[in-house]
């Protein structure tokens, strides 16, 4: 059956408490990546930022088998095949979870739009701004 993101978070925390080394190492890795993500945003190092988002997703997927469902995995695979590197799951993951797909240029933004449309996925374009985030 379908799992809710709270069940996934609970599952991850239980594995951490049980000293599951895969989960523990993934959480430590995510924690260590955070300062570099902030730095890449401040430096506007977009290629590195996209790579870090990829790394975050790879570590997230080690946390729980239900973190990504078949539909989202298909979408992620298609985005990556079109050169969209910065794709990560938002929130607790699970079936129908939101994804962040980062595009440093118009070509990749168009790829995200067309792949999403083909998969009947709704997109919400957001843009990095000097002062916070502005919805377009």
mmCIF file of N, CA and C in Angstrom:
data_model
loop_
_atom_site.group_PDB
_atom_site.id
_atom_site.type_symbol
_atom_site.label_atom_id
_atom_site.label_comp_id
_atom_site.label_asym_id
_atom_site.label_seq_id
_atom_site.Cartn_x
_atom_site.Cartn_y
_atom_site.Cartn_z
ATOM 1 N N UNK A 1 0.809 -1.205 0.000
ATOM 2 C CA UNK A 1 0.000 0.000 0.000
ATOM 3 C C UNK A 1 0.844 1.258 0.000
ATOM 4 N N UNK A 2 0.150 2.389 -0.051
ATOM 5 C CA UNK A 2 0.837 3.674 -0.102
ATOM 6 C C UNK A 2 1.288 4.083 1.294
ATOM 7 N N UNK A 3 2.505 4.574 1.397
ATOM 8 C CA UNK A 3 3.022 5.039 2.685
ATOM 9 C C UNK A 3 3.019 6.554 2.718
ATOM 10 N N UNK A 4 2.788 7.106 3.882
ATOM 11 C CA UNK A 4 2.840 8.556 4.042
ATOM 12 C C UNK A 4 4.257 8.969 4.428
ATOM 13 N N UNK A 5 4.600 10.207 4.139
ATOM 14 C CA UNK A 5 5.956 10.676 4.420
ATOM 15 C C UNK A 5 6.301 10.574 5.905
ATOM 16 N N UNK A 6 5.290 10.708 6.785
ATOM 17 C CA UNK A 6 5.568 10.578 8.225
ATOM 18 C C UNK A 6 6.019 9.155 8.569
ATOM 19 N N UNK A 7 5.435 8.156 7.904
ATOM 20 C CA UNK A 7 5.853 6.764 8.110
ATOM 21 C C UNK A 7 7.298 6.571 7.655
ATOM 22 N N UNK A 8 7.657 7.231 6.564
ATOM 23 C CA UNK A 8 9.012 7.133 6.039
ATOM 24 C C UNK A 8 9.995 7.753 7.028
ATOM 25 N N UNK A 9 9.665 8.951 7.526
ATOM 26 C CA UNK A 9 10.528 9.627 8.499
ATOM 27 C C UNK A 9 10.681 8.765 9.752
ATOM 28 N N UNK A 10 9.571 8.203 10.241
ATOM 29 C CA UNK A 10 9.611 7.320 11.407
ATOM 30 C C UNK A 10 10.505 6.112 11.132
ATOM 31 N N UNK A 11 10.362 5.543 9.940
ATOM 32 C CA UNK A 11 11.189 4.402 9.538
ATOM 33 C C UNK A 11 12.669 4.742 9.519
ATOM 34 N N UNK A 12 12.994 5.919 8.982
ATOM 35 C CA UNK A 12 14.386 6.372 8.930
ATOM 36 C C UNK A 12 14.930 6.538 10.345
ATOM 37 N N UNK A 13 14.154 7.176 11.225
ATOM 38 C CA UNK A 13 14.608 7.405 12.599
ATOM 39 C C UNK A 13 14.794 6.086 13.352
ATOM 40 N N UNK A 14 13.909 5.121 13.102
ATOM 41 C CA UNK A 14 14.058 3.805 13.734
ATOM 42 C C UNK A 14 15.347 3.121 13.280
ATOM 43 N N UNK A 15 15.639 3.209 11.982
ATOM 44 C CA UNK A 15 16.874 2.604 11.455
ATOM 45 C C UNK A 15 18.106 3.292 12.050
ATOM 46 N N UNK A 16 17.996 4.614 12.238
ATOM 47 C CA UNK A 16 19.097 5.368 12.849
ATOM 48 C C UNK A 16 19.300 4.921 14.292
ATOM 49 N N UNK A 17 18.196 4.795 15.029
ATOM 50 C CA UNK A 17 18.274 4.341 16.435
ATOM 51 C C UNK A 17 18.858 2.934 16.524
ATOM 52 N N UNK A 18 18.535 2.098 15.509
ATOM 53 C CA UNK A 18 19.046 0.725 15.482
ATOM 54 C C UNK A 18 20.464 0.653 14.905
ATOM 55 N N UNK A 19 21.068 1.821 14.704
ATOM 56 C CA UNK A 19 22.447 1.936 14.216
ATOM 57 C C UNK A 19 22.670 1.281 12.850
ATOM 58 N N UNK A 20 21.667 1.408 11.972
ATOM 59 C CA UNK A 20 21.830 0.937 10.591
ATOM 60 C C UNK A 20 22.889 1.830 9.938
ATOM 61 N N UNK A 21 24.019 1.230 9.542
ATOM 62 C CA UNK A 21 25.161 2.027 9.061
ATOM 63 C C UNK A 21 24.861 2.754 7.751
ATOM 64 N N UNK A 22 24.040 2.174 6.875
ATOM 65 C CA UNK A 22 23.704 2.831 5.598
ATOM 66 C C UNK A 22 22.933 4.122 5.876
ATOM 67 N N UNK A 23 21.924 4.030 6.747
ATOM 68 C CA UNK A 23 21.101 5.195 7.097
ATOM 69 C C UNK A 23 21.934 6.231 7.848
ATOM 70 N N UNK A 24 22.724 5.777 8.811
ATOM 71 C CA UNK A 24 23.561 6.683 9.597
ATOM 72 C C UNK A 24 24.548 7.438 8.701
ATOM 73 N N UNK A 25 25.214 6.708 7.810
ATOM 74 C CA UNK A 25 26.190 7.348 6.913
ATOM 75 C C UNK A 25 25.520 8.324 5.951
ATOM 76 N N UNK A 26 24.325 7.980 5.468
ATOM 77 C CA UNK A 26 23.591 8.880 4.573
ATOM 78 C C UNK A 26 23.212 10.169 5.303
ATOM 79 N N UNK A 27 22.734 10.045 6.538
ATOM 80 C CA UNK A 27 22.363 11.234 7.324
ATOM 81 C C UNK A 27 23.590 12.104 7.605
ATOM 82 N N UNK A 28 24.711 11.478 7.956
ATOM 83 C CA UNK A 28 25.944 12.232 8.202
ATOM 84 C C UNK A 28 26.415 12.934 6.932
ATOM 85 N N UNK A 29 26.286 12.249 5.801
ATOM 86 C CA UNK A 29 26.674 12.832 4.520
ATOM 87 C C UNK A 29 25.811 14.040 4.194
ATOM 88 N N UNK A 30 24.492 13.912 4.384
ATOM 89 C CA UNK A 30 23.572 15.030 4.133
ATOM 90 C C UNK A 30 23.926 16.221 5.019
ATOM 91 N N UNK A 31 24.253 15.939 6.270
ATOM 92 C CA UNK A 31 24.619 16.986 7.215
ATOM 93 C C UNK A 31 25.892 17.700 6.777
ATOM 94 N N UNK A 32 26.861 16.943 6.260
ATOM 95 C CA UNK A 32 28.137 17.546 5.864
ATOM 96 C C UNK A 32 28.034 18.325 4.550
ATOM 97 N N UNK A 33 27.055 17.989 3.710
ATOM 98 C CA UNK A 33 26.869 18.668 2.421
ATOM 99 C C UNK A 33 26.246 20.058 2.604
ATOM 100 N N UNK A 34 25.434 20.222 3.641
ATOM 101 C CA UNK A 34 24.656 21.458 3.836
ATOM 102 C C UNK A 34 25.486 22.749 3.749
ATOM 103 N N UNK A 35 26.625 22.853 4.458
ATOM 104 C CA UNK A 35 27.394 24.106 4.361
ATOM 105 C C UNK A 35 27.893 24.399 2.945
ATOM 106 N N UNK A 36 28.254 23.344 2.201
ATOM 107 C CA UNK A 36 28.737 23.558 0.830
ATOM 108 C C UNK A 36 27.602 24.035 -0.084
ATOM 109 N N UNK A 37 26.394 23.547 0.176
ATOM 110 C CA UNK A 37 25.232 24.005 -0.600
ATOM 111 C C UNK A 37 25.025 25.508 -0.391
ATOM 112 N N UNK A 38 25.099 25.937 0.859
ATOM 113 C CA UNK A 38 24.962 27.366 1.170
ATOM 114 C C UNK A 38 26.044 28.161 0.431
ATOM 115 N N UNK A 39 27.267 27.654 0.483
ATOM 116 C CA UNK A 39 28.393 28.332 -0.172
ATOM 117 C C UNK A 39 28.183 28.444 -1.686
ATOM 118 N N UNK A 40 27.721 27.364 -2.323
ATOM 119 C CA UNK A 40 27.508 27.409 -3.778
ATOM 120 C C UNK A 40 26.416 28.407 -4.147
ATOM 121 N N UNK A 41 25.403 28.520 -3.299
ATOM 122 C CA UNK A 41 24.342 29.505 -3.544
ATOM 123 C C UNK A 41 24.902 30.920 -3.438
ATOM 124 N N UNK A 42 25.710 31.162 -2.400
ATOM 125 C CA UNK A 42 26.300 32.489 -2.210
ATOM 126 C C UNK A 42 27.239 32.852 -3.355
ATOM 127 N N UNK A 43 27.988 31.856 -3.845
ATOM 128 C CA UNK A 43 28.941 32.094 -4.940
ATOM 129 C C UNK A 43 28.287 32.024 -6.318
ATOM 130 N N UNK A 44 27.010 31.615 -6.345
ATOM 131 C CA UNK A 44 26.289 31.385 -7.600
ATOM 132 C C UNK A 44 27.034 30.378 -8.489
ATOM 133 N N UNK A 45 27.584 29.352 -7.848
ATOM 134 C CA UNK A 45 28.312 28.290 -8.558
ATOM 135 C C UNK A 45 27.280 27.231 -8.957
ATOM 136 N N UNK A 46 26.529 27.539 -10.027
ATOM 137 C CA UNK A 46 25.324 26.758 -10.357
ATOM 138 C C UNK A 46 25.618 25.325 -10.769
ATOM 139 N N UNK A 47 26.714 25.095 -11.482
ATOM 140 C CA UNK A 47 27.054 23.729 -11.900
ATOM 141 C C UNK A 47 27.324 22.859 -10.659
ATOM 142 N N UNK A 48 28.095 23.405 -9.729
ATOM 143 C CA UNK A 48 28.405 22.680 -8.484
ATOM 144 C C UNK A 48 27.138 22.503 -7.643
ATOM 145 N N UNK A 49 26.280 23.518 -7.623
ATOM 146 C CA UNK A 49 25.013 23.439 -6.889
ATOM 147 C C UNK A 49 24.173 22.267 -7.406
ATOM 148 N N UNK A 50 24.080 22.152 -8.739
ATOM 149 C CA UNK A 50 23.327 21.050 -9.352
ATOM 150 C C UNK A 50 23.928 19.703 -8.965
ATOM 151 N N UNK A 51 25.258 19.602 -8.979
ATOM 152 C CA UNK A 51 25.933 18.366 -8.583
ATOM 153 C C UNK A 51 25.618 18.008 -7.138
ATOM 154 N N UNK A 52 25.606 19.017 -6.275
ATOM 155 C CA UNK A 52 25.310 18.778 -4.854
ATOM 156 C C UNK A 52 23.869 18.313 -4.656
ATOM 157 N N UNK A 53 22.930 18.888 -5.422
ATOM 158 C CA UNK A 53 21.538 18.435 -5.333
ATOM 159 C C UNK A 53 21.439 16.963 -5.730
ATOM 160 N N UNK A 54 22.201 16.578 -6.741
ATOM 161 C CA UNK A 54 22.264 15.185 -7.169
ATOM 162 C C UNK A 54 22.766 14.285 -6.045
ATOM 163 N N UNK A 55 23.838 14.732 -5.387
ATOM 164 C CA UNK A 55 24.417 13.989 -4.266
ATOM 165 C C UNK A 55 23.413 13.861 -3.131
ATOM 166 N N UNK A 56 22.690 14.940 -2.863
ATOM 167 C CA UNK A 56 21.658 14.910 -1.822
ATOM 168 C C UNK A 56 20.626 13.834 -2.153
ATOM 169 N N UNK A 57 20.160 13.807 -3.410
ATOM 170 C CA UNK A 57 19.152 12.806 -3.796
ATOM 171 C C UNK A 57 19.698 11.390 -3.627
ATOM 172 N N UNK A 58 20.936 11.181 -4.065
ATOM 173 C CA UNK A 58 21.547 9.853 -3.931
ATOM 174 C C UNK A 58 21.613 9.415 -2.475
ATOM 175 N N UNK A 59 21.930 10.345 -1.585
ATOM 176 C CA UNK A 59 21.980 10.016 -0.145
ATOM 177 C C UNK A 59 20.566 9.809 0.407
ATOM 178 N N UNK A 60 19.621 10.642 -0.036
ATOM 179 C CA UNK A 60 18.225 10.500 0.409
ATOM 180 C C UNK A 60 17.708 9.091 0.093
ATOM 181 N N UNK A 61 18.040 8.592 -1.101
ATOM 182 C CA UNK A 61 17.517 7.301 -1.541
ATOM 183 C C UNK A 61 18.055 6.139 -0.711
ATOM 184 N N UNK A 62 19.155 6.356 0.006
ATOM 185 C CA UNK A 62 19.713 5.318 0.891
ATOM 186 C C UNK A 62 18.944 5.237 2.212
ATOM 187 N N UNK A 63 18.133 6.240 2.489
ATOM 188 C CA UNK A 63 17.463 6.323 3.785
ATOM 189 C C UNK A 63 16.286 5.369 3.928
ATOM 190 N N UNK A 64 15.537 5.153 2.840
ATOM 191 C CA UNK A 64 14.309 4.354 2.936
ATOM 192 C C UNK A 64 13.889 3.882 1.539
ATOM 193 N N UNK A 65 13.457 2.601 1.424
ATOM 194 C CA UNK A 65 13.079 2.095 0.090
ATOM 195 C C UNK A 65 11.867 2.797 -0.533
ATOM 196 N N UNK A 66 10.999 3.388 0.296
ATOM 197 C CA UNK A 66 9.786 4.033 -0.227
ATOM 198 C C UNK A 66 9.965 5.531 -0.481
ATOM 199 N N UNK A 67 11.187 6.032 -0.357
ATOM 200 C CA UNK A 67 11.402 7.466 -0.521
ATOM 201 C C UNK A 67 11.046 7.962 -1.904
ATOM 202 N N UNK A 68 11.274 7.128 -2.906
ATOM 203 C CA UNK A 68 10.898 7.507 -4.271
ATOM 204 C C UNK A 68 9.989 6.418 -4.832
ATOM 205 N N UNK A 69 8.863 6.838 -5.424
ATOM 206 C CA UNK A 69 7.956 5.866 -6.043
ATOM 207 C C UNK A 69 8.314 5.692 -7.522
ATOM 208 N N UNK A 70 7.700 4.736 -8.174
ATOM 209 C CA UNK A 70 8.010 4.398 -9.571
ATOM 210 C C UNK A 70 7.821 5.610 -10.483
ATOM 211 N N UNK A 71 6.733 6.354 -10.264
ATOM 212 C CA UNK A 71 6.422 7.514 -11.108
ATOM 213 C C UNK A 71 7.516 8.584 -11.005
ATOM 214 N N UNK A 72 7.921 8.889 -9.772
ATOM 215 C CA UNK A 72 8.970 9.894 -9.590
ATOM 216 C C UNK A 72 10.322 9.393 -10.084
ATOM 217 N N UNK A 73 10.602 8.086 -9.914
ATOM 218 C CA UNK A 73 11.878 7.550 -10.388
ATOM 219 C C UNK A 73 11.967 7.649 -11.910
ATOM 220 N N UNK A 74 10.844 7.384 -12.577
ATOM 221 C CA UNK A 74 10.779 7.506 -14.045
ATOM 222 C C UNK A 74 11.063 8.962 -14.448
ATOM 223 N N UNK A 75 10.446 9.892 -13.753
ATOM 224 C CA UNK A 75 10.642 11.317 -14.028
ATOM 225 C C UNK A 75 12.101 11.719 -13.804
ATOM 226 N N UNK A 76 12.670 11.286 -12.693
ATOM 227 C CA UNK A 76 14.074 11.588 -12.375
ATOM 228 C C UNK A 76 14.990 11.046 -13.473
ATOM 229 N N UNK A 77 14.765 9.795 -13.879
ATOM 230 C CA UNK A 77 15.590 9.175 -14.920
ATOM 231 C C UNK A 77 15.509 9.961 -16.228
ATOM 232 N N UNK A 78 14.294 10.384 -16.601
ATOM 233 C CA UNK A 78 14.113 11.143 -17.848
ATOM 234 C C UNK A 78 14.795 12.509 -17.766
ATOM 235 N N UNK A 79 14.671 13.169 -16.614
ATOM 236 C CA UNK A 79 15.317 14.472 -16.436
ATOM 237 C C UNK A 79 16.833 14.337 -16.555
ATOM 238 N N UNK A 80 17.399 13.339 -15.885
ATOM 239 C CA UNK A 80 18.849 13.125 -15.922
ATOM 240 C C UNK A 80 19.300 12.809 -17.341
ATOM 241 N N UNK A 81 18.503 11.994 -18.057
ATOM 242 C CA UNK A 81 18.869 11.631 -19.436
ATOM 243 C C UNK A 81 18.899 12.853 -20.352
ATOM 244 N N UNK A 82 18.180 13.918 -19.990
ATOM 245 C CA UNK A 82 18.176 15.157 -20.777
ATOM 246 C C UNK A 82 19.161 16.199 -20.228
ATOM 247 N N UNK A 83 20.004 15.773 -19.280
ATOM 248 C CA UNK A 83 21.053 16.663 -18.765
ATOM 249 C C UNK A 83 20.662 17.509 -17.572
ATOM 250 N N UNK A 84 19.464 17.252 -17.005
ATOM 251 C CA UNK A 84 19.053 17.994 -15.807
ATOM 252 C C UNK A 84 19.695 17.289 -14.603
ATOM 253 N N UNK A 85 20.779 17.876 -14.081
ATOM 254 C CA UNK A 85 21.530 17.217 -13.010
ATOM 255 C C UNK A 85 20.939 17.446 -11.627
ATOM 256 N N UNK A 86 20.516 18.660 -11.355
ATOM 257 C CA UNK A 86 20.084 18.993 -10.002
ATOM 258 C C UNK A 86 18.642 18.607 -9.734
ATOM 259 N N UNK A 87 18.417 17.355 -9.351
ATOM 260 C CA UNK A 87 17.059 16.898 -9.022
ATOM 261 C C UNK A 87 17.090 16.295 -7.631
ATOM 262 N N UNK A 88 16.239 16.806 -6.726
ATOM 263 C CA UNK A 88 16.155 16.217 -5.392
ATOM 264 C C UNK A 88 14.707 16.119 -4.942
ATOM 265 N N UNK A 89 14.456 15.190 -4.033
ATOM 266 C CA UNK A 89 13.129 15.023 -3.443
ATOM 267 C C UNK A 89 12.939 16.073 -2.363
ATOM 268 N N UNK A 90 11.727 16.586 -2.250
ATOM 269 C CA UNK A 90 11.423 17.566 -1.201
ATOM 270 C C UNK A 90 10.613 16.897 -0.098
ATOM 271 N N UNK A 91 10.743 17.416 1.106
ATOM 272 C CA UNK A 91 9.983 16.881 2.234
ATOM 273 C C UNK A 91 10.398 15.466 2.589
ATOM 274 N N UNK A 92 9.435 14.685 3.066
ATOM 275 C CA UNK A 92 9.719 13.325 3.517
ATOM 276 C C UNK A 92 9.710 12.293 2.419
ATOM 277 N N UNK A 93 9.500 12.709 1.182
ATOM 278 C CA UNK A 93 9.480 11.769 0.067
ATOM 279 C C UNK A 93 8.209 10.947 0.034
ATOM 280 N N UNK A 94 8.263 9.816 -0.638
ATOM 281 C CA UNK A 94 7.107 8.933 -0.746
ATOM 282 C C UNK A 94 6.355 9.144 -2.043
ATOM 283 N N UNK A 95 5.257 8.401 -2.191
ATOM 284 C CA UNK A 95 4.454 8.461 -3.421
ATOM 285 C C UNK A 95 3.941 9.877 -3.652
ATOM 286 N N UNK A 96 4.147 10.390 -4.861
ATOM 287 C CA UNK A 96 3.652 11.718 -5.213
ATOM 288 C C UNK A 96 4.414 12.868 -4.593
ATOM 289 N N UNK A 97 5.605 12.604 -4.071
ATOM 290 C CA UNK A 97 6.403 13.667 -3.448
ATOM 291 C C UNK A 97 6.800 14.712 -4.483
ATOM 292 N N UNK A 98 6.953 15.940 -4.015
ATOM 293 C CA UNK A 98 7.425 17.015 -4.886
ATOM 294 C C UNK A 98 8.918 16.844 -5.145
ATOM 295 N N UNK A 99 9.341 17.246 -6.323
ATOM 296 C CA UNK A 99 10.751 17.234 -6.687
ATOM 297 C C UNK A 99 11.196 18.661 -6.957
ATOM 298 N N UNK A 100 12.451 18.937 -6.639
ATOM 299 C CA UNK A 100 13.073 20.177 -7.064
ATOM 300 C C UNK A 100 13.967 19.819 -8.240
ATOM 301 N N UNK A 101 13.706 20.419 -9.396
ATOM 302 C CA UNK A 101 14.548 20.207 -10.581
ATOM 303 C C UNK A 101 15.191 21.549 -10.904
ATOM 304 N N UNK A 102 16.498 21.601 -10.773
ATOM 305 C CA UNK A 102 17.234 22.853 -10.925
ATOM 306 C C UNK A 102 17.773 23.001 -12.346
ATOM 307 N N UNK A 103 17.565 24.173 -12.939
ATOM 308 C CA UNK A 103 18.066 24.426 -14.297
ATOM 309 C C UNK A 103 18.868 25.717 -14.334
ATOM 310 N N UNK A 104 20.174 25.616 -14.587
ATOM 311 C CA UNK A 104 20.980 26.834 -14.676
ATOM 312 C C UNK A 104 20.830 27.574 -16.007
ATOM 313 N N UNK A 105 20.086 26.994 -16.965
ATOM 314 C CA UNK A 105 19.896 27.686 -18.247
ATOM 315 C C UNK A 105 18.527 27.381 -18.854
ATOM 316 N N UNK A 106 18.171 28.156 -19.885
ATOM 317 C CA UNK A 106 16.850 28.041 -20.531
ATOM 318 C C UNK A 106 16.627 26.681 -21.180
ATOM 319 N N UNK A 107 17.679 26.115 -21.760
ATOM 320 C CA UNK A 107 17.568 24.827 -22.438
ATOM 321 C C UNK A 107 17.106 23.741 -21.456
ATOM 322 N N UNK A 108 17.730 23.712 -20.274
ATOM 323 C CA UNK A 108 17.351 22.715 -19.269
ATOM 324 C C UNK A 108 15.977 23.021 -18.680
ATOM 325 N N UNK A 109 15.664 24.310 -18.558
ATOM 326 C CA UNK A 109 14.332 24.678 -18.060
ATOM 327 C C UNK A 109 13.256 24.172 -19.013
ATOM 328 N N UNK A 110 13.494 24.319 -20.312
ATOM 329 C CA UNK A 110 12.542 23.823 -21.318
ATOM 330 C C UNK A 110 12.427 22.301 -21.255
ATOM 331 N N UNK A 111 13.556 21.628 -21.012
ATOM 332 C CA UNK A 111 13.545 20.161 -20.882
ATOM 333 C C UNK A 111 12.691 19.741 -19.686
ATOM 334 N N UNK A 112 12.849 20.447 -18.569
ATOM 335 C CA UNK A 112 12.061 20.150 -17.363
ATOM 336 C C UNK A 112 10.570 20.319 -17.664
ATOM 337 N N UNK A 113 10.230 21.433 -18.333
ATOM 338 C CA UNK A 113 8.824 21.704 -18.674
ATOM 339 C C UNK A 113 8.242 20.608 -19.560
ATOM 340 N N UNK A 114 8.972 20.239 -20.626
ATOM 341 C CA UNK A 114 8.422 19.265 -21.583
ATOM 342 C C UNK A 114 8.330 17.866 -20.985
ATOM 343 N N UNK A 115 9.341 17.446 -20.224
ATOM 344 C CA UNK A 115 9.312 16.126 -19.584
ATOM 345 C C UNK A 115 8.179 16.060 -18.564
ATOM 346 N N UNK A 116 8.011 17.127 -17.800
ATOM 347 C CA UNK A 116 6.924 17.177 -16.809
ATOM 348 C C UNK A 116 5.567 17.069 -17.486
ATOM 349 N N UNK A 117 5.402 17.830 -18.580
ATOM 350 C CA UNK A 117 4.139 17.829 -19.314
ATOM 351 C C UNK A 117 3.820 16.441 -19.868
ATOM 352 N N UNK A 118 4.836 15.778 -20.450
ATOM 353 C CA UNK A 118 4.658 14.430 -21.005
ATOM 354 C C UNK A 118 4.241 13.416 -19.932
ATOM 355 N N UNK A 119 4.684 13.663 -18.691
ATOM 356 C CA UNK A 119 4.365 12.757 -17.586
ATOM 357 C C UNK A 119 3.173 13.227 -16.745
ATOM 358 N N UNK A 120 2.450 14.237 -17.266
ATOM 359 C CA UNK A 120 1.306 14.822 -16.530
ATOM 360 C C UNK A 120 1.677 15.281 -15.125
ATOM 361 N N UNK A 121 2.834 15.913 -15.028
ATOM 362 C CA UNK A 121 3.315 16.450 -13.759
ATOM 363 C C UNK A 121 3.164 17.967 -13.791
ATOM 364 N N UNK A 122 2.580 18.502 -12.745
ATOM 365 C CA UNK A 122 2.412 19.955 -12.650
ATOM 366 C C UNK A 122 3.720 20.592 -12.193
ATOM 367 N N UNK A 123 4.108 21.689 -12.823
ATOM 368 C CA UNK A 123 5.333 22.385 -12.434
ATOM 369 C C UNK A 123 5.011 23.748 -11.833
ATOM 370 N N UNK A 124 5.855 24.163 -10.902
ATOM 371 C CA UNK A 124 5.770 25.484 -10.286
ATOM 372 C C UNK A 124 7.135 26.137 -10.453
ATOM 373 N N UNK A 125 7.292 27.003 -11.477
ATOM 374 C CA UNK A 125 8.607 27.616 -11.687
ATOM 375 C C UNK A 125 8.949 28.588 -10.559
ATOM 376 N N UNK A 126 10.135 28.446 -10.011
ATOM 377 C CA UNK A 126 10.646 29.402 -9.018
ATOM 378 C C UNK A 126 12.022 29.852 -9.483
ATOM 379 N N UNK A 127 12.404 31.034 -9.056
ATOM 380 C CA UNK A 127 13.679 31.583 -9.490
ATOM 381 C C UNK A 127 14.454 32.093 -8.287
ATOM 382 N N UNK A 128 15.761 31.833 -8.260
ATOM 383 C CA UNK A 128 16.603 32.371 -7.192
ATOM 384 C C UNK A 128 16.653 33.883 -7.347
ATOM 385 N N UNK A 129 16.546 34.570 -6.239
ATOM 386 C CA UNK A 129 16.594 36.030 -6.268
ATOM 387 C C UNK A 129 17.554 36.516 -5.188
ATOM 388 N N UNK A 130 18.024 37.736 -5.329
ATOM 389 C CA UNK A 130 18.944 38.301 -4.337
ATOM 390 C C UNK A 130 18.332 38.276 -2.934
ATOM 391 N N UNK A 131 17.055 38.627 -2.850
ATOM 392 C CA UNK A 131 16.383 38.693 -1.555
ATOM 393 C C UNK A 131 15.289 37.620 -1.508
ATOM 394 N N UNK A 132 15.623 36.431 -1.049
ATOM 395 C CA UNK A 132 14.624 35.378 -0.881
ATOM 396 C C UNK A 132 14.208 34.758 -2.201
ATOM 397 N N UNK A 133 13.066 34.088 -2.171
ATOM 398 C CA UNK A 133 12.538 33.385 -3.348
ATOM 399 C C UNK A 133 11.259 34.058 -3.788
ATOM 400 N N UNK A 134 11.130 34.305 -5.089
ATOM 401 C CA UNK A 134 9.920 34.886 -5.651
ATOM 402 C C UNK A 134 9.227 33.879 -6.539
ATOM 403 N N UNK A 135 7.937 33.651 -6.332
ATOM 404 C CA UNK A 135 7.184 32.776 -7.217
ATOM 405 C C UNK A 135 6.831 33.545 -8.479
ATOM 406 N N UNK A 136 6.999 32.893 -9.631
ATOM 407 C CA UNK A 136 6.727 33.579 -10.901
ATOM 408 C C UNK A 136 5.270 33.451 -11.286
#
